[in-house]
Short mmCIF file of C-alpha atoms and ligand atoms in Angstrom, two decimals:
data_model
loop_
_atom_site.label_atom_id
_atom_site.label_comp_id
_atom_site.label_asym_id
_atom_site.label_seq_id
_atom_site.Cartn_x
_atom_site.Cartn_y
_atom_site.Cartn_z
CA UNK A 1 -23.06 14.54 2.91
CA UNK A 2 -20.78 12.15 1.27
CA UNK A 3 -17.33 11.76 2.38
CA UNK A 4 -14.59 9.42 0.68
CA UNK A 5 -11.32 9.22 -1.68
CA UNK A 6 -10.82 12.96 -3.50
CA UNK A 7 -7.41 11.88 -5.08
CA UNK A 8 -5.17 8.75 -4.94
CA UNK A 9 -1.71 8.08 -6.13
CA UNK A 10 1.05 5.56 -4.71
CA UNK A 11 5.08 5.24 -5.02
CA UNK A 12 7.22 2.51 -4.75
CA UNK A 13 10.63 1.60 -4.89
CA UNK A 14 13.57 2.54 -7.56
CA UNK A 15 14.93 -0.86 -8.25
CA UNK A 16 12.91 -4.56 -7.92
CA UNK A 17 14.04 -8.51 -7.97
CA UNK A 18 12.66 -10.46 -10.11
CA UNK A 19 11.53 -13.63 -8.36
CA UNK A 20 12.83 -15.71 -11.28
CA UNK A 21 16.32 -14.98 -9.87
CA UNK A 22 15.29 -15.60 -6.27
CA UNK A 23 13.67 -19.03 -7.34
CA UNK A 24 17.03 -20.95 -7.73
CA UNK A 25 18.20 -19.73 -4.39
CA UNK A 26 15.48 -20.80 -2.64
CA UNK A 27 15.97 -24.33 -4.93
CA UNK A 28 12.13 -23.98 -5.70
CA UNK A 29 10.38 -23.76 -9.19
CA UNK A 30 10.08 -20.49 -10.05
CA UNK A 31 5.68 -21.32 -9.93
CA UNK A 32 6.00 -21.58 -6.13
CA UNK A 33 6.25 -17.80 -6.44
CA UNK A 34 4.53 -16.79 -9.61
CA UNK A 35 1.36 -19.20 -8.97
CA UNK A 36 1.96 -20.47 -5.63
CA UNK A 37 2.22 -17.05 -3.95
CA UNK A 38 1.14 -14.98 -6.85
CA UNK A 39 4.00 -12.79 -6.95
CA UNK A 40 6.28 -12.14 -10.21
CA UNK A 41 8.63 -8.96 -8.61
CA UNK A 42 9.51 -7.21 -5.12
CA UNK A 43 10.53 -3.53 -5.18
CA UNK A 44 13.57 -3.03 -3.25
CA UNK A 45 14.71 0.20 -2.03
CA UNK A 46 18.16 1.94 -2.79
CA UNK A 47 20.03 2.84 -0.39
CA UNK A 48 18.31 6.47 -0.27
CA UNK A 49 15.11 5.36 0.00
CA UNK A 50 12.61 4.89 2.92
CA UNK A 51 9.14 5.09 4.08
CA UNK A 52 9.57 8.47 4.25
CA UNK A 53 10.92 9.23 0.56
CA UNK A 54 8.26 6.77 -0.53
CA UNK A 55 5.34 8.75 1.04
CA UNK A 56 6.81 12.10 -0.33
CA UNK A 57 6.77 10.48 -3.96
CA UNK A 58 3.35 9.36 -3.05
CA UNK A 59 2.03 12.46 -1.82
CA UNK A 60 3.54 14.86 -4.27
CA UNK A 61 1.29 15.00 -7.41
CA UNK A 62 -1.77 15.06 -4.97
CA UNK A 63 -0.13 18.34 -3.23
CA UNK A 64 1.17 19.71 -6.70
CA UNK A 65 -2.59 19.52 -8.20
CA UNK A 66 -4.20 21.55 -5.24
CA UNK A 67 -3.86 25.84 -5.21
CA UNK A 68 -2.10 27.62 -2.64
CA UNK A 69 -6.39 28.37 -0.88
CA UNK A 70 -7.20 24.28 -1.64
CA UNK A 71 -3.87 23.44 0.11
CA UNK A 72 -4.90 25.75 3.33
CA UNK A 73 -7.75 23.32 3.74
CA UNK A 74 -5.29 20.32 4.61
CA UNK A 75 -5.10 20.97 8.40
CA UNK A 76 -4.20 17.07 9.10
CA UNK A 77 -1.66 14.80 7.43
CA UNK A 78 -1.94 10.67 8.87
CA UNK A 79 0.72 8.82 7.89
CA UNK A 80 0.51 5.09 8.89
CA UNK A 81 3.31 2.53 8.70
CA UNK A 82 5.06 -0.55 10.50
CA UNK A 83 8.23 0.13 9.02
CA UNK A 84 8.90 3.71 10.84
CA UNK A 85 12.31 5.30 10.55
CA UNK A 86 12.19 6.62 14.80
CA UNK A 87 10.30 5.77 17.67
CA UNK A 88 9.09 8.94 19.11
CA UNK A 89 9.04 11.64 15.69
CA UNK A 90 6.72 11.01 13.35
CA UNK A 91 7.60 10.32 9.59
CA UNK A 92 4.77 12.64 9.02
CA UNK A 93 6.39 15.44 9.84
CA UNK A 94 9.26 14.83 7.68
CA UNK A 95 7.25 14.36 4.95
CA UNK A 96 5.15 17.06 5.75
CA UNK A 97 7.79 19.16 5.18
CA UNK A 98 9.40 18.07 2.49
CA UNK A 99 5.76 18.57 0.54
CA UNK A 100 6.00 22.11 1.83
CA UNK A 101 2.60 21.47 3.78
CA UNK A 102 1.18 24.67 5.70
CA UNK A 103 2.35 24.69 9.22
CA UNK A 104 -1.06 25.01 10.41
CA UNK A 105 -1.76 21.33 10.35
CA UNK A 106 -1.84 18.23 12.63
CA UNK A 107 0.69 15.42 11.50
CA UNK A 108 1.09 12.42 13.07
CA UNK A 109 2.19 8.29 12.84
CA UNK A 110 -0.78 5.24 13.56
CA UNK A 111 0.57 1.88 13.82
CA UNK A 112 -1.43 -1.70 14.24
CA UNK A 113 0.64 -3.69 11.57
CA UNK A 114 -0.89 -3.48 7.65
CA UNK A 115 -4.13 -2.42 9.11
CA UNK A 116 -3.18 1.40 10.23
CA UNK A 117 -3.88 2.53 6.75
CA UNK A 118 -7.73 2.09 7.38
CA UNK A 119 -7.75 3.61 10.95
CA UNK A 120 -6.37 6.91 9.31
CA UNK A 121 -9.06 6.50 6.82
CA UNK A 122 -11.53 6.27 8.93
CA UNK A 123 -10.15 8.92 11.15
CA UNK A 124 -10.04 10.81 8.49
CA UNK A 125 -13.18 10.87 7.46
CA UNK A 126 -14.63 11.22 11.03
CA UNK A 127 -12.52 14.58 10.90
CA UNK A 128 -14.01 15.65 7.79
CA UNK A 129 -17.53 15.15 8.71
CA UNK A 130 -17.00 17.93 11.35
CA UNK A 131 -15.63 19.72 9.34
CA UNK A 132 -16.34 19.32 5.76
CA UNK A 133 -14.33 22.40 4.04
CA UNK A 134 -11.21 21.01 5.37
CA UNK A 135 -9.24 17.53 3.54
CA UNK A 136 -7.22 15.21 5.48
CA UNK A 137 -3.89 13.54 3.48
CA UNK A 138 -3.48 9.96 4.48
CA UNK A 139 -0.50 8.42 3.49
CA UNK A 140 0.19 4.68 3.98
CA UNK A 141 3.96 3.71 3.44
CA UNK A 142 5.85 0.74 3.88
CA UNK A 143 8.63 -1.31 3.19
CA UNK A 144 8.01 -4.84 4.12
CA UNK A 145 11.01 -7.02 4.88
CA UNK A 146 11.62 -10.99 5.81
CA UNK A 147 14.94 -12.70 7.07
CA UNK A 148 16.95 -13.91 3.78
CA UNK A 149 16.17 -17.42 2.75
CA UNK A 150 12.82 -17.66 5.08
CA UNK A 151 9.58 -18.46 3.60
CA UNK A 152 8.53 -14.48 3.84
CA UNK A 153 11.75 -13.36 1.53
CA UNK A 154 9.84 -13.83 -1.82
CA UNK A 155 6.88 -11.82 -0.29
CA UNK A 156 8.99 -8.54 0.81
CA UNK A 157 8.20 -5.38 -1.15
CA UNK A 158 8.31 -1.02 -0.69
CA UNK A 159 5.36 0.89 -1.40
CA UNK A 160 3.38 4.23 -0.19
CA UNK A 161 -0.12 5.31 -1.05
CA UNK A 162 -1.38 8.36 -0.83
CA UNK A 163 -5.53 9.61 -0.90
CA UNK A 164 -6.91 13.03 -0.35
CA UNK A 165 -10.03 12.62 1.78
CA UNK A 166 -12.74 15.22 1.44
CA UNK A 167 -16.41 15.74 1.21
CA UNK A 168 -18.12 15.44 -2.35
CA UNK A 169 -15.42 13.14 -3.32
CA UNK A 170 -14.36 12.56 -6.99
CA UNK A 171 -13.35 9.14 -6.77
CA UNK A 172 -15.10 6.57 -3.91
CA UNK A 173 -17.73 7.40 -1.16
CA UNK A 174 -16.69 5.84 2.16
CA UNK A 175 -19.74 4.35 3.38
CA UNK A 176 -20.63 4.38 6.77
CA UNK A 177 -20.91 0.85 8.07
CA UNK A 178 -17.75 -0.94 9.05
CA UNK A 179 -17.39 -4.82 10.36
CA UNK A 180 -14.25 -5.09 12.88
CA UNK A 181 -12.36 -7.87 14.55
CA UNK A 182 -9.58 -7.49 17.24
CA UNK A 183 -7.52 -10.71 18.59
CA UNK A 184 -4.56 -11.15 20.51
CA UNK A 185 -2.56 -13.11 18.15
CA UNK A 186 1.16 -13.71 17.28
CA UNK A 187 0.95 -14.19 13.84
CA UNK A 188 3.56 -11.66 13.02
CA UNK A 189 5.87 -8.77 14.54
CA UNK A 190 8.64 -7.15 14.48
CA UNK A 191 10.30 -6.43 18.29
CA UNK A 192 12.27 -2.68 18.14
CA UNK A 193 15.59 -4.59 18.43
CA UNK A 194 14.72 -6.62 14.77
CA UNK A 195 15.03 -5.26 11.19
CA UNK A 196 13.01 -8.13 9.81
CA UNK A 197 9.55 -9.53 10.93
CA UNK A 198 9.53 -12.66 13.09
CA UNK A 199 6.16 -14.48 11.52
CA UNK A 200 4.61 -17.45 11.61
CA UNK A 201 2.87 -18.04 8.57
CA UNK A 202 0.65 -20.78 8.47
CA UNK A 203 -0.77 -18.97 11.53
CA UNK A 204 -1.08 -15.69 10.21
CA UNK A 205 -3.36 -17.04 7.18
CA UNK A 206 -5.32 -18.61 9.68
CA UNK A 207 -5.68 -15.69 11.31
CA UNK A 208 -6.43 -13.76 8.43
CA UNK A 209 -8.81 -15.78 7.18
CA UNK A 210 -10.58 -16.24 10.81
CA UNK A 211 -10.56 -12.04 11.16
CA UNK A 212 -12.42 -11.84 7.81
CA UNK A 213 -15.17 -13.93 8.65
CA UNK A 214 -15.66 -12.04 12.06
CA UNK A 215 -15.30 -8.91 10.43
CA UNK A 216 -17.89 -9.86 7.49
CA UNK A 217 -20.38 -11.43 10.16
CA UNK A 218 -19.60 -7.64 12.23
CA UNK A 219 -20.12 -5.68 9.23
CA UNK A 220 -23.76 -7.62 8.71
CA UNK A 221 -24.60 -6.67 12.25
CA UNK A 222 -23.96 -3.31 11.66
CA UNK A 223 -26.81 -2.97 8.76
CA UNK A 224 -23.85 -3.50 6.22
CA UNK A 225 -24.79 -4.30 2.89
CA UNK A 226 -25.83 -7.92 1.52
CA UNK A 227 -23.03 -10.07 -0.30
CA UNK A 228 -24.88 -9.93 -3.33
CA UNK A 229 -24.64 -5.87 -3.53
CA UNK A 230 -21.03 -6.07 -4.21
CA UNK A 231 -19.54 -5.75 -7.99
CA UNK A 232 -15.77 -5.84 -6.69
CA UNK A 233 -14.01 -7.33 -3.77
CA UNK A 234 -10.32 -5.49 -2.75
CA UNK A 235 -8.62 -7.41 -0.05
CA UNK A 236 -4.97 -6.68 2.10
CA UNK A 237 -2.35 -8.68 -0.21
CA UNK A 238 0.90 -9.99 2.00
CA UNK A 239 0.97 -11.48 -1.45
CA UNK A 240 -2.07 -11.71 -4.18
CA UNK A 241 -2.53 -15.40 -3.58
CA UNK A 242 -3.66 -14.50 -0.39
CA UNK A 243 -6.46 -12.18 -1.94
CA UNK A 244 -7.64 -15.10 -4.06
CA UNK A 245 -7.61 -17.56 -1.25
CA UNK A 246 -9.58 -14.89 1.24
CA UNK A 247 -12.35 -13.73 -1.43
CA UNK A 248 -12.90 -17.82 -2.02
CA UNK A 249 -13.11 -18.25 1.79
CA UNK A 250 -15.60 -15.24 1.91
CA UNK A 251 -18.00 -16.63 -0.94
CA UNK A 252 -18.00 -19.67 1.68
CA UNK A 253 -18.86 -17.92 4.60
CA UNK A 254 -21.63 -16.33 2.74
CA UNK A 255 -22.95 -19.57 1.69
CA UNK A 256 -22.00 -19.23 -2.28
CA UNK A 257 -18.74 -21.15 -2.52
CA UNK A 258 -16.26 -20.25 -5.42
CA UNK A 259 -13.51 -22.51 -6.91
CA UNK A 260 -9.82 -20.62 -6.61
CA UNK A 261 -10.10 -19.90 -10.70
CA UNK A 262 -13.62 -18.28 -10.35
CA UNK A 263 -12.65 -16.32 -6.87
CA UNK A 264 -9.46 -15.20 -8.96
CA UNK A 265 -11.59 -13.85 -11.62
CA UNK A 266 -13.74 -11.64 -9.43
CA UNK A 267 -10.64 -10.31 -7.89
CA UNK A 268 -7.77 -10.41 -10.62
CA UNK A 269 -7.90 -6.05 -11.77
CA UNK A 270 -6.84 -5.47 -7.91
CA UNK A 271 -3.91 -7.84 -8.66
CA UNK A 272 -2.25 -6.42 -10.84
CA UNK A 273 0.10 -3.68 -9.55
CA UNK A 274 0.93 -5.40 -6.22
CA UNK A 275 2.13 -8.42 -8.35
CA UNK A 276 5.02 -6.59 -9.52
CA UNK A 277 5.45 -4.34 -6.50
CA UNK A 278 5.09 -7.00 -3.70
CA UNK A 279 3.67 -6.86 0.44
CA UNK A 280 3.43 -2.82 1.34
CA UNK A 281 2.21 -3.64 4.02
CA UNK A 282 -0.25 -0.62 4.73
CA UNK A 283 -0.72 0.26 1.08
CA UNK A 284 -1.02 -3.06 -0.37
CA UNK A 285 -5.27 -3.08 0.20
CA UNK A 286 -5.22 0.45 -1.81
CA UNK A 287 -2.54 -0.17 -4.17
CA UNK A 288 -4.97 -2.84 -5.02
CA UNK A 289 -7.77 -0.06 -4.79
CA UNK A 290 -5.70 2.07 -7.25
CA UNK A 291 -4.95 -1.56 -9.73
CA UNK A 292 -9.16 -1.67 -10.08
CA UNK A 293 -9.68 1.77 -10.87
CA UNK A 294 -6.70 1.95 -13.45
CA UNK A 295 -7.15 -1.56 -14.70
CA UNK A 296 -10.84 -2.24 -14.78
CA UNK A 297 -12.26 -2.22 -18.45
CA UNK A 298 -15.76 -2.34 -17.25
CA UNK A 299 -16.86 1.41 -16.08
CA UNK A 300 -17.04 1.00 -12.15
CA UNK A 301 -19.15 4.59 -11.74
CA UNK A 302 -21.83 3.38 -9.21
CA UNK A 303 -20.34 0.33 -8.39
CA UNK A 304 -19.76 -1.11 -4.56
CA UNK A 305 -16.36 -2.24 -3.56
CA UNK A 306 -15.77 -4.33 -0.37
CA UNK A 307 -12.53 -3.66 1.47
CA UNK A 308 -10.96 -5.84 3.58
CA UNK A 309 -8.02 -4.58 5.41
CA UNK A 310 -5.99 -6.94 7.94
CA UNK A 311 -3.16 -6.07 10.80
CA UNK A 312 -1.30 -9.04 11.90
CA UNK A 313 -1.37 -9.25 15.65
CA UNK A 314 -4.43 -8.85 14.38
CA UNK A 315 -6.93 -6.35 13.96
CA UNK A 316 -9.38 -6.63 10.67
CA UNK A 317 -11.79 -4.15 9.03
CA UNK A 318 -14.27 -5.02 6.49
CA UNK A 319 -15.95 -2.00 4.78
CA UNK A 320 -17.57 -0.69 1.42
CA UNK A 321 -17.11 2.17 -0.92
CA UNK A 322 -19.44 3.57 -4.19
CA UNK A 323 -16.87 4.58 -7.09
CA UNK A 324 -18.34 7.58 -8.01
CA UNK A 325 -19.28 8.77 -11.69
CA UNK A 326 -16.76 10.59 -13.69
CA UNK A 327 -13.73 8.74 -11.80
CA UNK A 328 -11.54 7.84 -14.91
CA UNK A 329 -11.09 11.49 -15.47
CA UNK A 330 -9.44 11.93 -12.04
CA UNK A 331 -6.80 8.55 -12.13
CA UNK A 332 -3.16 8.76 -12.41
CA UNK A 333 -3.05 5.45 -14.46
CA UNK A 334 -0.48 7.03 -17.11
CA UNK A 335 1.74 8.33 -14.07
CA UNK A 336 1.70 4.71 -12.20
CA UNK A 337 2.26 3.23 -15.02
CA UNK A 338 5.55 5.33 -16.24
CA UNK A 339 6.70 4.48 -12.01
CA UNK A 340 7.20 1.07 -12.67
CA UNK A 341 8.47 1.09 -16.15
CA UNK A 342 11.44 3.28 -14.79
CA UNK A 343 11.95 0.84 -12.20
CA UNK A 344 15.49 -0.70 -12.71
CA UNK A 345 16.28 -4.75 -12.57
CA UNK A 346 18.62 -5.23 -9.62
CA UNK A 347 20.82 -9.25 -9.53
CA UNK A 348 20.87 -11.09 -6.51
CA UNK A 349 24.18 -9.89 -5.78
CA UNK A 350 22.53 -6.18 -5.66
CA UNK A 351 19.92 -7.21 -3.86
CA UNK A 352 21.99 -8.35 -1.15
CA UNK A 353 23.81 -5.27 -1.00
CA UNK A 354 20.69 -3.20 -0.82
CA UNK A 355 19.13 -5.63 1.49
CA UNK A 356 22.57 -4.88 3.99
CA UNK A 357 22.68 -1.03 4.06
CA UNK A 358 24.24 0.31 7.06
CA UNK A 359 22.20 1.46 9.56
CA UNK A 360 25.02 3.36 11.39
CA UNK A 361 23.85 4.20 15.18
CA UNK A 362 26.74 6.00 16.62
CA UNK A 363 25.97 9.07 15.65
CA UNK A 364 28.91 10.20 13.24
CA UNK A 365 28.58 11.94 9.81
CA UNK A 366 27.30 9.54 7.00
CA UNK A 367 26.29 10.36 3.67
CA UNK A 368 24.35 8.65 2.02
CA UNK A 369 25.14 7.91 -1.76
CA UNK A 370 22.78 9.28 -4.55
CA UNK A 371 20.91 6.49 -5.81
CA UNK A 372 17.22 6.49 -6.59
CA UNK A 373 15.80 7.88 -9.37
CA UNK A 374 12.69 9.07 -7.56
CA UNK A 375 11.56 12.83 -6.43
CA UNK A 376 13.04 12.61 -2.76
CA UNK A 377 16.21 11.12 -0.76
CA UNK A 378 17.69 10.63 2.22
CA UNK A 379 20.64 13.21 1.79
CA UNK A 380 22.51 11.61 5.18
CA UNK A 381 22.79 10.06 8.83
CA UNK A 382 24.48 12.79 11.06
CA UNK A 383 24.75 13.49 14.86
CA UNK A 384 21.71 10.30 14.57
CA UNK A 385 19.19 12.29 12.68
CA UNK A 386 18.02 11.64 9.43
CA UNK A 387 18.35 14.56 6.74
CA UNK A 388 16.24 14.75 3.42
CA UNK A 389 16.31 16.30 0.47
CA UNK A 390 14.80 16.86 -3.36
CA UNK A 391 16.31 15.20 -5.64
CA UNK A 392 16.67 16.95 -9.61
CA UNK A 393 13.71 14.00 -10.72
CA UNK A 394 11.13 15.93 -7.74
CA UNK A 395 11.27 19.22 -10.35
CA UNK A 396 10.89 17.37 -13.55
CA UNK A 397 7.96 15.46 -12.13
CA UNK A 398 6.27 18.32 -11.16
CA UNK A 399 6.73 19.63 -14.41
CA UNK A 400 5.44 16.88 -16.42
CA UNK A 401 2.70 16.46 -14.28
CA UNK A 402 1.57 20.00 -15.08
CA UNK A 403 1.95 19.73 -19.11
CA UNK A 404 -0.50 16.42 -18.57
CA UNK A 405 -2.86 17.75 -16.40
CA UNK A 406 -5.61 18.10 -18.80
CA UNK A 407 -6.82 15.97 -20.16
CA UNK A 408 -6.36 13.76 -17.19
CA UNK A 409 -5.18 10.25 -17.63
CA UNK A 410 -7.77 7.63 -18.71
CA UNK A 411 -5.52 4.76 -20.65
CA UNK A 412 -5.73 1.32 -19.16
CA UNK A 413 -2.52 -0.02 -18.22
CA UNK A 414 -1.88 -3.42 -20.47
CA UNK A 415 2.02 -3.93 -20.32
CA UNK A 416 1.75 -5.20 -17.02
CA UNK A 417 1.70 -9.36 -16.56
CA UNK A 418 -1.98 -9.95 -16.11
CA UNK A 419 -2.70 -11.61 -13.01
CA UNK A 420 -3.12 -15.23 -12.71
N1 CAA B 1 3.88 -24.43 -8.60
C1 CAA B 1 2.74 -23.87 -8.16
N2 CAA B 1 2.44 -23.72 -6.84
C2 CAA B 1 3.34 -24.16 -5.94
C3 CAA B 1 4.54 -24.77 -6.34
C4 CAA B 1 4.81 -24.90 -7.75
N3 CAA B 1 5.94 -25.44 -8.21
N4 CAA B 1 5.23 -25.11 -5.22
C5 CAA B 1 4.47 -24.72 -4.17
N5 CAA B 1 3.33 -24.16 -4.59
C6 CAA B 1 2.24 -23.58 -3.80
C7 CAA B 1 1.87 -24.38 -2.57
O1 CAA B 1 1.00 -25.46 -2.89
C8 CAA B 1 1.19 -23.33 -1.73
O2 CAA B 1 -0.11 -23.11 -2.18
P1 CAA B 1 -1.36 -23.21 -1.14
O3 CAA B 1 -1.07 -22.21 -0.06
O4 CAA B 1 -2.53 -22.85 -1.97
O5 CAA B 1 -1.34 -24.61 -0.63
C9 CAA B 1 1.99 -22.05 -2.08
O6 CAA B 1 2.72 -22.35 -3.27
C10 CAA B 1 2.96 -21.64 -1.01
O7 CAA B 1 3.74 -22.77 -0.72
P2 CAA B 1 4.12 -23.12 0.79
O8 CAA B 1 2.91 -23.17 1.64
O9 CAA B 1 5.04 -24.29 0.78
O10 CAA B 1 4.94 -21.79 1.09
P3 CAA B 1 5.93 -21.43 2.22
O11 CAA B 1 5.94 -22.37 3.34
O12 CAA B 1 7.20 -21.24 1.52
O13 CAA B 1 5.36 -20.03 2.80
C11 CAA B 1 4.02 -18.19 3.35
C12 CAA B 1 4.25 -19.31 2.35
C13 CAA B 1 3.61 -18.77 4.69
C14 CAA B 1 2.93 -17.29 2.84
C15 CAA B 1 5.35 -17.37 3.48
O14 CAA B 1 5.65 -16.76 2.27
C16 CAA B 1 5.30 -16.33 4.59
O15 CAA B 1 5.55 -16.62 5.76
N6 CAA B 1 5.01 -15.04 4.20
C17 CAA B 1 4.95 -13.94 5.16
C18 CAA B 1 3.70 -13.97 6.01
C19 CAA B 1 2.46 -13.60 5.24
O16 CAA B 1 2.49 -12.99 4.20
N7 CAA B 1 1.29 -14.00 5.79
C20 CAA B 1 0.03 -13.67 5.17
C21 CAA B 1 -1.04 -13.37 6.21
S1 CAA B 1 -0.44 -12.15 7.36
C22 CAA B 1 -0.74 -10.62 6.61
O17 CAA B 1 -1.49 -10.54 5.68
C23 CAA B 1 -0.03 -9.42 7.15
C24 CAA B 1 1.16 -9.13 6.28
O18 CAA B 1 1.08 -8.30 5.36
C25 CAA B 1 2.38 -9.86 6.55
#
């Protein structure tokens, strides 16, 4: 039985920077961000938006494309995230009902930094080998942020993926062999009492870099597939520099070094979308997923993808998938690309703002003000719980997603900046 990605689609934020504007206050060339780090934009989230109204978005069109008997068949929605908006309820089950999910269903949170994404996956699939009529929604959603003027600021960024796992997938088979690294490391965290992640970065590309290797030399261990096997490489990206720096590192550790430009090459179509969205934290590895399938020109039906997805703290996994034949008529390419296009420019002086929305705690009544443009929003703050709602854009969505259902999406998207 094969088991893997059914459906994928990802959100992000209403508004982004452009790091040309952040450049000057940071008194750098603009190239420290656009080559150095390999970064052009950060989403940034209005006021009403959060990892919750960004998995929502995310979710939707998968939910919306299913019938009322395929829907019964989700019994389990994973939602992983470091950016969580309470410590005990689970974002899941907001956003489980806000997508009007059956109630007969398990819903729950994973955390381990960027790497929780993968633990649902695999979780998910475990739970669909038992029982393979049933489809597990993992949702990865994120909104990454840094202390203003620190090294991480140019690197923050809000997105959420979302993939329908199932049996007889239509887009990637999972396949069974995984390499995994754990270390004790403090490369990056975020204590409850901070907003913003306390990181050390030199270390945390060390570490990085050192989980990959372990989790490559694991994965060979564990009968997984020689170097050689693989047509495309689709790494976590803090920022996509870091993608192009690990796949280079990799080709070493395999004993078939590649110069930056060449390891670039092999890894630019999974580039392209975090570029302009920024760190995701949990999404950015499939983001980058979703960037190959929508971007690549080459038909991938057959070929083998390695995945590496890293946690700071640090916990790595290193994995493979088969895109399956047929994929291009099952991509949302046309809908990703219309997200970002809508996207609105924000100054640095709105940035700021949105960077400084209250976070009231005492427990009064506060609105929140209607800002995003996207399907979902958090309506208010009252008596210290959070309230959402659908906004107007949720119903004409839905409705545009139904008049372009067939045929499905195949265009490749070109008006992005290509990577590199
Ligand atoms: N033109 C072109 N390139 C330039 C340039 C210019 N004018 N000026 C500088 N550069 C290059 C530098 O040479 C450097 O390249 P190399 O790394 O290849 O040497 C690059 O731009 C970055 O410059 P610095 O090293 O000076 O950058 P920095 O000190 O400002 O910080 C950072 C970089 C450490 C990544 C910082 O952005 C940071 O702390 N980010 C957050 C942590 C992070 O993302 N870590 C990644 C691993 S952890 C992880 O993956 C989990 C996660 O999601 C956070």
């Amino acid at each position: 039985m094969q088991l893997g990605i059914d459906d994928i689609s990802f959100a992000t934020a209403d508004r982004y920077l452009d790091l040309a504007t952040l450049a000057p206050v940071h008194g750098v060339d603009v190239d420290k961000f656009r080559i150095g780090l390999g970064q052009d934009r950060m989403s940034v989230c209005a006021a009403d938006e959060d990892v919750v109204t960004l998995a929502a978005a995310a979710a939707q069109p998968l939910v919306e494309s299913l019938s009322a008997a395929e829907l019964r068949t989700v019994r389990t929605v994973l939602l992983a995230t470091e950016s969580g908006i309470d410590q005990s309820k689970s974002a899941a089950v907001y956003v489980h009902h806000l997508l009007g999910l059956d109630p007969a269903c398990r819903v729950v949170e994973l955390k381990q930094a960027c790497y929780s994404g993968t633990a649902a996956l695999q979780t998910a699939l475990a739970l669909v080998a038992r029982n393979p009529e049933q489809k597990v929604l993992v949702i990865c959603s994120d909104v990454a942020r840094y202390e203003l003027d620190s090294p991480g600021e140019p690197t923050q960024g809000a997105g959420a993926v979302a993939m329908m796992i199932s049996a007889d997938p239509r887009l990637v088979v999972i396949e069974p062999a995984s390499g995994l690294h754990t270390a004790d490391v403090m490369d990056f965290w975020r204590p409850n009492y901070r907003s913003t992640a306390v990181v050390d970065g030199r270390l945390s590309i060390r570490a990085y870099l050192d989980t990959l290797k372990a989790a490559w030399l694991d994965y060979q261990d564990q009968g997984g597939e020689p170097f050689a096997s693989f047509d495309a490489f689709c790494y976590h990206q803090p920022f996509t520099r870091m993608a192009v720096k690990a796949h280079a590192h990799l080709t070493k550790v395999v004993g078939q070094p590649l110069d930056a430009a060449s390891a670039e090459a092999q890894v630019a179509d999974t580039l392209r979308y975090n570029r302009v969205i920024g760190n995701s934290y949990t999404a950015s590895m499939y983001i980058g997923l979703v960037s190959l399938l929508d971007h690549s020109e080459r038909d991938l039906a057959g070929a083998r993808v390695a995945f590496f997805s890293y946690g700071s703290g640090a916990v790595g996994e290193l994995f493979a998938g088969v895109v399956r034949p047929g994929y291009r008529d099952h991509l949302r390419t046309a809908a990703h690309q219309e997200l970002l296009e809508r996207r609105r420019e924000v100054d640095h002086a709105e940035y700021l703002r949105l960077y400084d929305v209250p976070n009231p705690t005492d427990g009064g009544d506060h609105p929140v003000p209607a800002q995003t443009s996207g399907p979902f929003r958090l309506a208010a703050i009252t008596g210290h719980q959070r309230v959402y709602e659908r906004t107007a854009q949720s119903a004409v969505d839905g409705i545009a997603r139904a008049a372009a259902s067939a045929p499905a999406a195949t265009t490749t998207a070109t008006t992005l900046p290509a990577a590199g």
